[in-house]
């Protein structure tokens, strides 16, 4: 099967520092892919490079066979790459409903607005309210739609961010440490949500996460980064038992 | 009844202004006209400063471009005002784009410096391009004629200004509730998140420049009607700061804010007529007090006290009932 996202030889340099070095990975449609690695491994940089926020020095990026390497961040968003952020990036003074509307920019109806703000001009009559109502219902947030975001808990704000991505019907949803700051109960709820997203929304997921047991439980395959390089890839149990991964996580001294 | 009034404050404002204008003397009429002009200009500045969060300080200059373009078209080419007015707005919008394209490379304080530089250049051109602008002597502005009737005094030009101000208000509301208006808010709150939601930040910023300059150009043209005579002094940095004051005091990123600001800052100087020196100090003090204690301005205060309704950022007709189980997602992937 053709991969949904194909990353080949991706390299990101900041001055003399090579933050991501020749990284390759392929995500199949409907797959949940975990991306783990010690601090400073380049997870977030790889994430940014895929979503278009970090400059790609070498390598290529294909989404459903389309070469998106040279696409800007908004162009990639319009192609179906959507993400959330480690620290929630919502408009705090607006309501849940209004924040979700931001996600619909790339399905702008008229060509003029599409030209200015970006994205595709679609002639179809996009019923924004219908889409938003459906996403809110799915996330169990219908009652919160008119609440101002700053009055919500962090957990609910993370749901709004996922919702903002979902309203655009992305092909690839990238979640950057979605569990940061959540209680165990909230974590379990988010867990269930992520697990059923691919089937319900026909989306692949790339998940950066620190909580390793969660990643092992959720992800079909896991990619491990260390010092900008992909050092391992495989299923949860393969990764857990991989000596190279253990060495990267536990450090050289224990190994000696 | 009260809630109808509460939800239609702007309609009420226009009705009251119209009612007052039937009973007023010439001088008050002049002030009402000036106030409506400032409503237009402040709405434009609010779009870029309040909604898009960009510190543009060139709106006195954009206003000058509008005023001089419409005056020159009417005086020298005999163009009817009905055409000269939109040309004034478009000329300012064009200059706004030209300035905006390089200026969006910087933001915050640096953008403020660049745009102040632009307004000083425009000042210099107005002063020194004597054959066209009349230099510091300024120029007289012909009265507009509609269908053979000359709108010369303040009572007559009121109707022109009133109608244009109302139209510009409708346009502002349209923009704010459109994707474009939400894109302004999105880039103000965080460019990275905006980009990741598919918003083209650079183009949105240039367009913020263009549309707010368009408002300033229209406002400048209307301003020339109230004065019958324009000179570079009308459009100096003091002008820009006063507009800035209107947006901040009235309430930035609010549709109603520019109205509150324009009303207060048109009438306040009149109350302080006998204390000229205090006018400028007063503006400065007002700005300081509001920036520190009431950053969302009076509109923000009234909304947080629930006296005014919360303003909406979408036009979508809201489904109140929950969607039926059979509802499927209608949007197709691009």
Coordinates of N, CA and C in Angstrom, one line a residue, chain B residues 38-257:
Chain B
X38 N -14.3 60.6 11.7 CA -13.4 59.9 12.6 C -13.8 58.5 12.9
X39 N -15.1 58.2 12.9 CA -15.6 56.9 13.0 C -15.1 56.0 11.9
X40 N -15.1 56.6 10.6 CA -14.6 55.8 9.5 C -13.1 55.5 9.6
X41 N -12.4 56.6 9.9 CA -10.9 56.4 10.0 C -10.5 55.5 11.2
X42 N -11.2 55.6 12.3 CA -10.9 54.8 13.5 C -11.2 53.3 13.2
X43 N -12.3 53.1 12.5 CA -12.6 51.7 12.1 C -11.5 51.1 11.3
X44 N -11.0 51.9 10.3 CA -9.9 51.4 9.5 C -8.6 51.1 10.4
X45 N -8.3 52.0 11.2 CA -7.1 51.8 12.1 C -7.3 50.6 13.0
X46 N -8.6 50.4 13.5 CA -8.9 49.3 14.3 C -8.7 48.0 13.7
X47 N -9.0 47.9 12.4 CA -8.9 46.6 11.6 C -7.4 46.2 11.7
X48 N -6.5 47.1 11.5 CA -5.1 46.7 11.4 C -4.5 46.6 12.8
X49 N -4.8 47.6 13.7 CA -4.2 47.7 15.0 C -4.9 46.8 16.0
X50 N -6.2 46.9 16.0 CA -7.0 46.1 17.0 C -7.1 44.6 16.6
X51 N -7.6 44.4 15.4 CA -7.8 43.0 15.0 C -6.6 42.3 14.5
X52 N -5.8 42.9 13.6 CA -4.6 42.2 13.2 C -3.4 42.4 14.1
X53 N -3.5 43.3 15.0 CA -2.4 43.5 16.0 C -1.1 44.1 15.4
X54 N -1.2 44.9 14.4 CA 0.0 45.4 13.8 C 0.1 46.9 14.1
X55 N 1.2 47.4 14.5 CA 1.4 48.7 15.0 C 1.7 49.6 13.8
X56 N 0.7 50.0 13.0 CA 0.9 50.9 11.9 C 0.6 52.3 12.3
X57 N 1.5 53.2 12.0 CA 1.4 54.6 12.4 C 1.3 55.5 11.2
X58 N 0.8 55.0 10.1 CA 0.8 55.8 8.9 C -0.6 56.3 8.5
X59 N -1.5 56.2 9.4 CA -2.9 56.5 9.0 C -3.2 57.9 8.7
X60 N -2.4 58.8 9.3 CA -2.6 60.3 9.0 C -2.2 60.4 7.5
X61 N -1.1 59.7 7.1 CA -0.6 59.8 5.7 C -1.6 59.2 4.7
X62 N -2.2 58.1 5.1 CA -3.2 57.4 4.2 C -4.4 58.4 4.1
X63 N -4.8 59.0 5.2 CA -5.9 60.0 5.2 C -5.5 61.1 4.2
X64 N -4.3 61.6 4.3 CA -3.9 62.7 3.4 C -4.0 62.3 1.9
X65 N -3.6 61.1 1.7 CA -3.6 60.6 0.3 C -5.1 60.6 -0.2
X66 N -6.0 60.1 0.6 CA -7.4 60.1 0.2 C -7.9 61.6 0.0
X67 N -7.6 62.4 0.9 CA -8.1 63.8 0.8 C -7.5 64.5 -0.4
X68 N -6.2 64.4 -0.6 CA -5.6 65.1 -1.8 C -6.1 64.5 -3.1
X69 N -6.1 63.2 -3.2 CA -6.6 62.5 -4.4 C -8.0 63.0 -4.8
X70 N -8.9 62.9 -3.8 CA -10.3 63.3 -4.2 C -10.4 64.8 -4.5
X71 N -9.6 65.6 -3.8 CA -9.7 67.1 -4.0 C -9.1 67.4 -5.4
X72 N -7.9 66.7 -5.8 CA -7.3 67.0 -7.1 C -8.2 66.5 -8.2
X73 N -8.8 65.3 -8.0 CA -9.7 64.8 -9.1 C -10.8 65.7 -9.4
X74 N -11.4 66.3 -8.3 CA -12.6 67.2 -8.4 C -12.1 68.5 -9.0
X75 N -11.1 69.1 -8.4 CA -10.7 70.4 -8.7 C -10.1 70.5 -10.1
X76 N -9.2 69.6 -10.5 CA -8.5 69.8 -11.8 C -9.2 69.0 -12.9
X77 N -9.8 67.9 -12.6 CA -10.4 67.1 -13.7 C -11.9 67.2 -13.7
X78 N -12.5 67.8 -12.7 CA -13.9 67.9 -12.6 C -14.6 66.5 -12.5
X79 N -13.9 65.6 -11.9 CA -14.5 64.3 -11.6 C -15.6 64.4 -10.6
X80 N -16.8 63.8 -10.8 CA -17.8 63.8 -9.8 C -17.4 63.1 -8.5
X81 N -18.0 63.6 -7.4 CA -17.5 63.0 -6.1 C -17.8 61.6 -6.0
X82 N -18.9 61.1 -6.6 CA -19.3 59.7 -6.6 C -18.2 58.8 -7.1
X83 N -17.3 59.3 -7.9 CA -16.2 58.6 -8.4 C -14.9 58.9 -7.7
X84 N -14.8 60.2 -7.4 CA -13.6 60.7 -6.6 C -13.5 60.0 -5.3
X85 N -14.6 59.8 -4.6 CA -14.5 59.2 -3.3 C -13.9 57.8 -3.3
X86 N -14.5 56.8 -4.1 CA -13.9 55.5 -4.1 C -12.4 55.6 -4.6
X87 N -12.1 56.5 -5.6 CA -10.8 56.6 -6.0 C -9.8 57.0 -4.9
X88 N -10.3 57.9 -4.0 CA -9.5 58.3 -2.9 C -9.2 57.1 -2.0
X89 N -10.2 56.2 -1.8 CA -10.0 55.0 -1.0 C -9.0 54.1 -1.6
X90 N -9.2 53.9 -3.0 CA -8.4 52.9 -3.7 C -6.9 53.4 -3.8
X91 N -6.7 54.7 -4.0 CA -5.4 55.3 -4.0 C -4.7 55.0 -2.7
X92 N -5.4 55.3 -1.6 CA -4.8 55.0 -0.3 C -4.5 53.5 -0.1
X93 N -5.4 52.7 -0.5 CA -5.2 51.2 -0.4 C -4.0 50.8 -1.2
X94 N -3.8 51.4 -2.4 CA -2.7 51.0 -3.2 C -1.4 51.4 -2.5
X95 N -1.3 52.6 -2.0 CA -0.1 53.0 -1.3 C 0.0 52.1 -0.1
X96 N -1.1 51.8 0.6 CA -1.0 50.8 1.7 C -0.4 49.5 1.4
X97 N -0.7 49.0 0.2 CA -0.1 47.7 -0.3 C 1.4 47.9 -0.5
X98 N 1.7 49.0 -1.2 CA 3.1 49.3 -1.6 C 4.0 49.4 -0.3
X99 N 3.4 50.1 0.7 CA 4.1 50.2 2.0 C 4.1 48.8 2.7
X100 N 3.0 48.2 2.6 CA 2.7 47.0 3.4 C 3.7 45.8 3.0
X101 N 3.9 45.7 1.7 CA 4.7 44.5 1.3 C 6.1 44.5 1.9
X102 N 6.9 45.7 1.9 CA 8.1 45.6 2.6 C 7.9 45.7 4.1
X103 N 6.9 46.4 4.6 CA 6.8 46.7 6.0 C 6.5 45.5 6.9
X104 N 5.8 44.5 6.2 CA 5.4 43.3 7.0 C 6.6 42.4 7.4
X105 N 7.8 42.7 6.9 CA 8.9 42.0 7.2 C 9.3 42.2 8.7
X106 N 8.8 43.4 9.2 CA 9.1 43.7 10.6 C 7.8 43.8 11.4
X107 N 7.9 43.7 12.7 CA 6.7 43.8 13.4 C 6.9 44.6 14.7
X108 N 5.9 44.8 15.5 CA 6.0 45.5 16.8 C 6.6 46.9 16.6
X109 N 7.5 47.2 17.5 CA 8.1 48.6 17.5 C 8.7 49.0 16.2
X110 N 9.4 48.0 15.5 CA 10.0 48.3 14.2 C 9.0 48.7 13.1
X111 N 7.9 48.0 13.1 CA 6.8 48.3 12.2 C 6.3 49.8 12.5
X112 N 6.2 50.1 13.7 CA 5.8 51.4 14.1 C 6.8 52.5 13.6
X113 N 8.1 52.2 13.7 CA 9.1 53.1 13.2 C 9.1 53.3 11.7
X114 N 8.9 52.1 11.0 CA 8.8 52.2 9.5 C 7.7 53.0 9.1
X115 N 6.5 52.8 9.7 CA 5.3 53.5 9.3 C 5.3 55.0 9.7
X116 N 6.0 55.3 10.8 CA 6.2 56.7 11.1 C 7.0 57.4 10.1
X117 N 8.1 56.7 9.6 CA 8.9 57.2 8.5 C 8.1 57.4 7.3
X118 N 7.2 56.5 7.0 CA 6.4 56.7 5.8 C 5.6 58.0 5.9
X119 N 5.0 58.2 7.1 CA 4.1 59.4 7.2 C 4.9 60.6 7.1
X120 N 6.2 60.6 7.6 CA 7.0 61.8 7.4 C 7.4 62.1 6.0
X121 N 7.6 61.0 5.2 CA 7.8 61.1 3.8 C 6.6 61.8 3.1
X122 N 5.4 61.3 3.4 CA 4.2 61.8 2.8 C 4.1 63.3 3.1
X123 N 4.4 63.6 4.4 CA 4.3 65.0 4.8 C 5.3 65.9 4.0
X124 N 6.5 65.4 3.8 CA 7.5 66.1 3.0 C 7.0 66.4 1.6
X125 N 6.4 65.3 1.0 CA 5.9 65.4 -0.4 C 4.8 66.5 -0.5
X126 N 3.9 66.4 0.5 CA 2.8 67.4 0.5 C 3.3 68.8 0.6
X127 N 4.3 69.0 1.4 CA 4.9 70.4 1.6 C 5.6 70.9 0.4
X128 N 6.3 70.0 -0.3 CA 7.3 70.4 -1.3 C 6.8 70.3 -2.7
X129 N 5.8 69.5 -3.0 CA 5.3 69.3 -4.3 C 4.3 70.4 -4.7
X130 N 4.8 71.6 -4.6 CA 3.9 72.8 -4.7 C 2.9 72.8 -5.9
X131 N 3.4 72.5 -7.1 CA 2.5 72.7 -8.2 C 1.2 71.8 -8.1
X132 N 1.4 70.7 -7.4 CA 0.2 69.8 -7.3 C -0.5 70.0 -6.0
X133 N 0.2 70.0 -4.9 CA -0.5 70.0 -3.6 C -0.6 71.4 -3.0
X134 N 0.0 72.4 -3.6 CA 0.0 73.7 -3.1 C 0.9 73.9 -1.9
X135 N 1.7 72.9 -1.6 CA 2.6 73.1 -0.5 C 2.0 73.4 0.8
X136 N 2.6 74.2 1.7 CA 2.1 74.5 3.0 C 0.9 75.4 2.9
X137 N 0.7 76.0 1.7 CA -0.5 76.9 1.6 C -1.8 76.0 1.5
X138 N -1.6 74.7 1.2 CA -2.8 73.9 1.1 C -3.6 74.1 -0.1
X139 N -4.8 73.5 -0.2 CA -5.6 73.8 -1.3 C -7.1 73.8 -0.9
X140 N -7.9 74.5 -1.7 CA -9.3 74.6 -1.5 C -10.0 73.3 -2.1
X141 N -11.1 72.9 -1.5 CA -11.7 71.7 -1.9 C -13.1 72.0 -2.5
X142 N -13.4 71.7 -3.7 CA -14.7 72.0 -4.3 C -15.8 71.2 -3.6
X143 N -17.0 71.8 -3.6 CA -18.1 71.1 -3.0 C -18.6 70.0 -3.9
X144 N -19.0 68.8 -3.4 CA -19.4 67.8 -4.3 C -20.8 68.1 -4.8
X145 N -21.1 67.6 -6.0 CA -22.4 67.8 -6.7 C -23.0 66.5 -7.0
X146 N -24.2 66.3 -6.5 CA -24.9 65.1 -6.9 C -26.2 65.4 -7.7
X147 N -26.2 64.9 -8.9 CA -27.4 65.1 -9.8 C -27.7 66.6 -9.9
X148 N -26.7 67.4 -10.0 CA -26.9 68.8 -10.3 C -27.1 69.7 -9.0
X149 N -27.2 69.0 -7.8 CA -27.4 69.7 -6.6 C -26.0 69.8 -5.9
X150 N -25.6 71.0 -5.5 CA -24.4 71.2 -4.8 C -24.5 71.0 -3.3
X151 N -23.7 70.1 -2.8 CA -23.7 69.9 -1.3 C -22.6 70.7 -0.7
X152 N -22.9 72.0 -0.4 CA -21.9 72.9 0.0 C -21.8 73.1 1.5
X153 N -22.9 73.3 2.2 CA -22.7 73.6 3.7 C -22.7 72.3 4.5
X154 N -22.5 72.5 5.8 CA -22.3 71.3 6.7 C -23.6 70.5 6.8
X155 N -24.7 71.2 6.7 CA -26.0 70.4 6.8 C -26.2 69.5 5.6
X156 N -25.7 70.0 4.4 CA -25.9 69.1 3.2 C -24.8 68.0 3.2
X157 N -23.6 68.4 3.5 CA -22.5 67.4 3.4 C -22.7 66.3 4.4
X158 N -23.5 66.6 5.5 CA -23.8 65.6 6.5 C -24.4 64.4 5.9
X159 N -25.3 64.6 4.9 CA -26.0 63.4 4.4 C -25.0 62.5 3.6
X160 N -24.0 63.1 2.9 CA -23.0 62.3 2.2 C -22.2 61.5 3.2
X161 N -21.7 62.3 4.3 CA -20.9 61.6 5.3 C -21.6 60.5 6.0
X162 N -22.9 60.8 6.4 CA -23.7 59.9 7.1 C -23.8 58.6 6.3
X163 N -24.2 58.7 5.1 CA -24.4 57.5 4.3 C -23.1 56.7 4.1
X164 N -22.0 57.4 3.8 CA -20.8 56.7 3.6 C -20.3 56.0 4.9
X165 N -20.5 56.7 6.0 CA -20.1 56.2 7.3 C -20.9 54.9 7.6
X166 N -22.2 54.9 7.3 CA -23.0 53.8 7.6 C -22.6 52.6 6.7
X167 N -22.3 52.9 5.4 CA -21.8 51.8 4.5 C -20.5 51.2 5.0
X168 N -19.6 52.1 5.4 CA -18.3 51.6 5.8 C -18.5 50.8 7.1
X169 N -19.5 51.1 7.9 CA -19.7 50.3 9.1 C -20.2 48.9 8.8
X170 N -21.1 48.9 7.8 CA -21.6 47.6 7.3 C -20.5 46.7 6.8
X171 N -19.6 47.4 6.0 CA -18.4 46.7 5.4 C -17.5 46.2 6.5
X172 N -17.3 47.0 7.5 CA -16.4 46.6 8.6 C -17.0 45.3 9.3
X173 N -18.3 45.4 9.6 CA -18.9 44.2 10.2 C -18.8 43.0 9.3
X174 N -19.0 43.2 8.0 CA -18.8 42.1 7.1 C -17.4 41.5 7.2
X175 N -16.4 42.4 7.1 CA -15.0 41.9 7.2 C -14.7 41.1 8.4
X176 N -15.2 41.7 9.6 CA -14.8 41.1 10.9 C -15.4 39.7 11.0
X177 N -16.6 39.5 10.4 CA -17.3 38.2 10.6 C -16.9 37.3 9.5
X178 N -16.0 37.7 8.6 CA -15.6 36.8 7.5 C -14.4 36.0 7.9
X179 N -14.0 35.1 7.0 CA -12.7 34.4 7.2 C -11.6 35.3 7.3
X180 N -11.6 36.4 6.5 CA -10.5 37.4 6.5 C -10.4 38.0 7.9
X181 N -11.5 38.4 8.5 CA -11.5 39.1 9.8 C -10.9 38.1 10.8
X182 N -11.3 36.9 10.7 CA -10.8 35.9 11.7 C -9.3 35.6 11.4
X183 N -8.9 35.7 10.2 CA -7.5 35.5 9.9 C -6.7 36.7 10.5
X184 N -7.2 37.9 10.5 CA -6.6 39.0 11.2 C -6.4 38.6 12.7
X185 N -7.4 38.2 13.3 CA -7.3 37.8 14.8 C -6.3 36.7 15.0
X186 N -6.3 35.7 14.0 CA -5.5 34.6 14.2 C -4.0 35.0 14.1
X187 N -3.6 35.9 13.2 CA -2.2 36.3 13.1 C -1.9 37.2 14.3
X188 N -2.8 37.9 14.8 CA -2.5 38.7 16.0 C -2.2 37.8 17.2
X189 N -2.9 36.7 17.3 CA -2.8 35.8 18.5 C -1.6 34.9 18.3
X190 N -1.1 34.6 17.1 CA 0.0 33.7 17.0 C 0.2 33.3 15.6
X191 N 1.3 33.7 15.0 CA 1.5 33.5 13.5 C 1.7 32.0 13.2
X192 N 2.3 31.3 14.2 CA 2.7 29.9 13.9 C 1.4 29.1 13.9
X193 N 0.5 29.3 14.9 CA -0.7 28.6 14.9 C -1.6 28.9 13.7
X194 N -1.5 30.2 13.3 CA -2.3 30.7 12.1 C -1.9 30.0 10.9
X195 N -0.5 29.9 10.7 CA 0.0 29.2 9.5 C -0.4 27.7 9.5
X196 N -0.4 27.1 10.6 CA -0.7 25.7 10.7 C -2.2 25.4 10.5
X197 N -3.0 26.5 10.6 CA -4.4 26.3 10.3 C -4.7 26.7 8.8
X198 N -3.6 27.0 8.0 CA -3.7 27.2 6.6 C -3.8 28.7 6.2
X199 N -3.5 29.6 7.2 CA -3.6 31.0 6.9 C -2.3 31.5 6.3
X200 N -2.4 32.2 5.2 CA -1.2 32.8 4.6 C -1.0 34.2 5.3
X201 N 0.0 34.1 6.2 CA 0.2 35.3 7.0 C 0.6 36.5 6.3
X202 N 1.6 36.4 5.3 CA 2.1 37.6 4.6 C 1.0 38.3 3.9
X203 N 0.2 37.5 3.1 CA -0.9 38.1 2.3 C -2.0 38.7 3.2
X204 N -2.2 38.1 4.3 CA -3.3 38.6 5.2 C -2.8 39.9 5.8
X205 N -1.5 40.0 6.1 CA -1.0 41.3 6.6 C -1.0 42.4 5.6
X206 N -0.6 42.1 4.3 CA -0.7 43.1 3.3 C -2.1 43.6 3.1
X207 N -3.1 42.6 3.2 CA -4.4 43.0 3.0 C -5.0 43.8 4.2
X208 N -4.4 43.5 5.4 CA -4.8 44.4 6.5 C -4.4 45.8 6.3
X209 N -3.2 46.0 5.7 CA -2.7 47.3 5.4 C -3.6 47.9 4.4
X210 N -3.9 47.2 3.3 CA -4.7 47.7 2.2 C -6.1 48.2 2.7
X211 N -6.7 47.3 3.4 CA -8.1 47.6 3.8 C -8.2 48.8 4.8
X212 N -7.2 48.8 5.7 CA -7.3 49.9 6.7 C -6.9 51.2 6.0
X213 N -6.0 51.1 5.0 CA -5.6 52.4 4.3 C -6.8 52.8 3.5
X214 N -7.6 51.9 2.9 CA -8.8 52.2 2.2 C -9.8 53.0 3.1
X215 N -9.9 52.6 4.3 CA -10.8 53.3 5.3 C -10.2 54.7 5.5
X216 N -8.9 54.8 5.7 CA -8.3 56.1 6.0 C -8.5 57.0 4.7
X217 N -8.3 56.4 3.5 CA -8.5 57.2 2.3 C -9.9 57.8 2.2
X218 N -10.9 56.9 2.4 CA -12.3 57.4 2.3 C -12.5 58.4 3.4
X219 N -12.0 58.2 4.6 CA -12.1 59.1 5.7 C -11.5 60.4 5.4
X220 N -10.3 60.4 4.7 CA -9.6 61.6 4.4 C -10.4 62.4 3.4
X221 N -11.0 61.7 2.4 CA -11.8 62.4 1.4 C -13.0 63.1 2.1
X222 N -13.7 62.4 3.0 CA -14.8 63.0 3.8 C -14.4 64.1 4.6
X223 N -13.2 64.0 5.2 CA -12.6 65.0 6.0 C -12.4 66.3 5.2
X224 N -12.0 66.2 4.0 CA -11.8 67.4 3.2 C -13.2 68.1 2.9
X225 N -14.3 67.3 2.9 CA -15.6 67.9 2.8 C -16.0 68.8 4.0
X226 N -15.5 68.3 5.2 CA -15.9 69.1 6.4 C -15.1 70.3 6.5
X227 N -13.9 70.3 5.9 CA -12.9 71.5 6.1 C -13.0 72.5 4.9
X228 N -13.4 72.0 3.7 CA -13.4 72.8 2.5 C -12.0 73.3 2.1
X229 N -11.0 73.0 2.9 CA -9.7 73.4 2.7 C -8.7 72.4 3.4
X230 N -7.7 71.9 2.7 CA -6.8 71.0 3.3 C -5.4 71.5 3.2
X231 N -4.6 71.2 4.2 CA -3.1 71.4 4.1 C -2.4 70.4 4.9
X232 N -1.1 70.2 4.7 CA -0.4 69.1 5.3 C -0.5 69.0 6.8
X233 N -0.7 70.1 7.5 CA -0.8 70.2 8.9 C -2.0 69.3 9.4
X234 N -3.0 69.1 8.6 CA -4.2 68.3 9.0 C -3.8 66.9 9.2
X235 N -2.7 66.4 8.5 CA -2.4 65.0 8.5 C -1.1 64.6 9.1
X236 N -0.7 65.4 10.1 CA 0.6 65.1 10.7 C 0.5 64.0 11.7
X237 N 1.6 63.8 12.4 CA 1.7 62.7 13.4 C 0.6 62.9 14.5
X238 N 0.3 64.2 14.8 CA -0.7 64.4 15.8 C -2.0 63.8 15.4
X239 N -2.4 63.9 14.1 CA -3.6 63.3 13.6 C -3.5 61.8 13.8
X240 N -2.4 61.1 13.5 CA -2.3 59.7 13.7 C -2.4 59.3 15.1
X241 N -1.8 60.1 16.0 CA -1.9 59.8 17.4 C -3.3 59.9 17.9
X242 N -4.0 60.9 17.4 CA -5.4 61.1 17.9 C -6.3 59.8 17.4
X243 N -6.0 59.4 16.2 CA -6.7 58.2 15.8 C -6.4 57.0 16.6
X244 N -5.1 56.9 16.9 CA -4.6 55.8 17.8 C -5.4 55.8 19.1
X245 N -5.5 57.1 19.7 CA -6.2 57.3 20.9 C -7.7 56.8 20.8
X246 N -8.3 57.1 19.7 CA -9.7 56.7 19.5 C -9.9 55.2 19.6
X247 N -8.9 54.5 19.0 CA -9.0 53.1 18.9 C -8.8 52.5 20.4
X248 N -7.8 53.0 21.0 CA -7.4 52.5 22.3 C -8.5 52.8 23.4
X249 N -8.9 54.1 23.4 CA -9.9 54.5 24.4 C -11.3 53.9 24.1
X250 N -11.7 53.8 22.8 CA -13.0 53.3 22.4 C -13.0 51.8 22.7
X251 N -11.9 51.1 22.3 CA -11.8 49.7 22.5 C -11.3 49.0 21.3
X252 N -10.1 48.5 21.3 CA -9.5 47.9 20.1 C -10.1 46.5 19.9
X253 N -10.1 46.1 18.7 CA -10.7 44.8 18.3 C -12.2 44.7 18.7
X254 N -12.8 45.8 18.6 CA -14.3 45.8 18.9 C -14.9 46.6 17.8
X255 N -16.1 46.2 17.3 CA -16.8 46.9 16.3 C -17.3 48.2 16.8
X256 N -17.7 48.2 18.0 CA -18.3 49.4 18.6 C -17.2 50.4 19.1
X257 N -16.1 49.9 19.5 CA -15.0 50.7 20.0 C -14.7 52.0 19.2

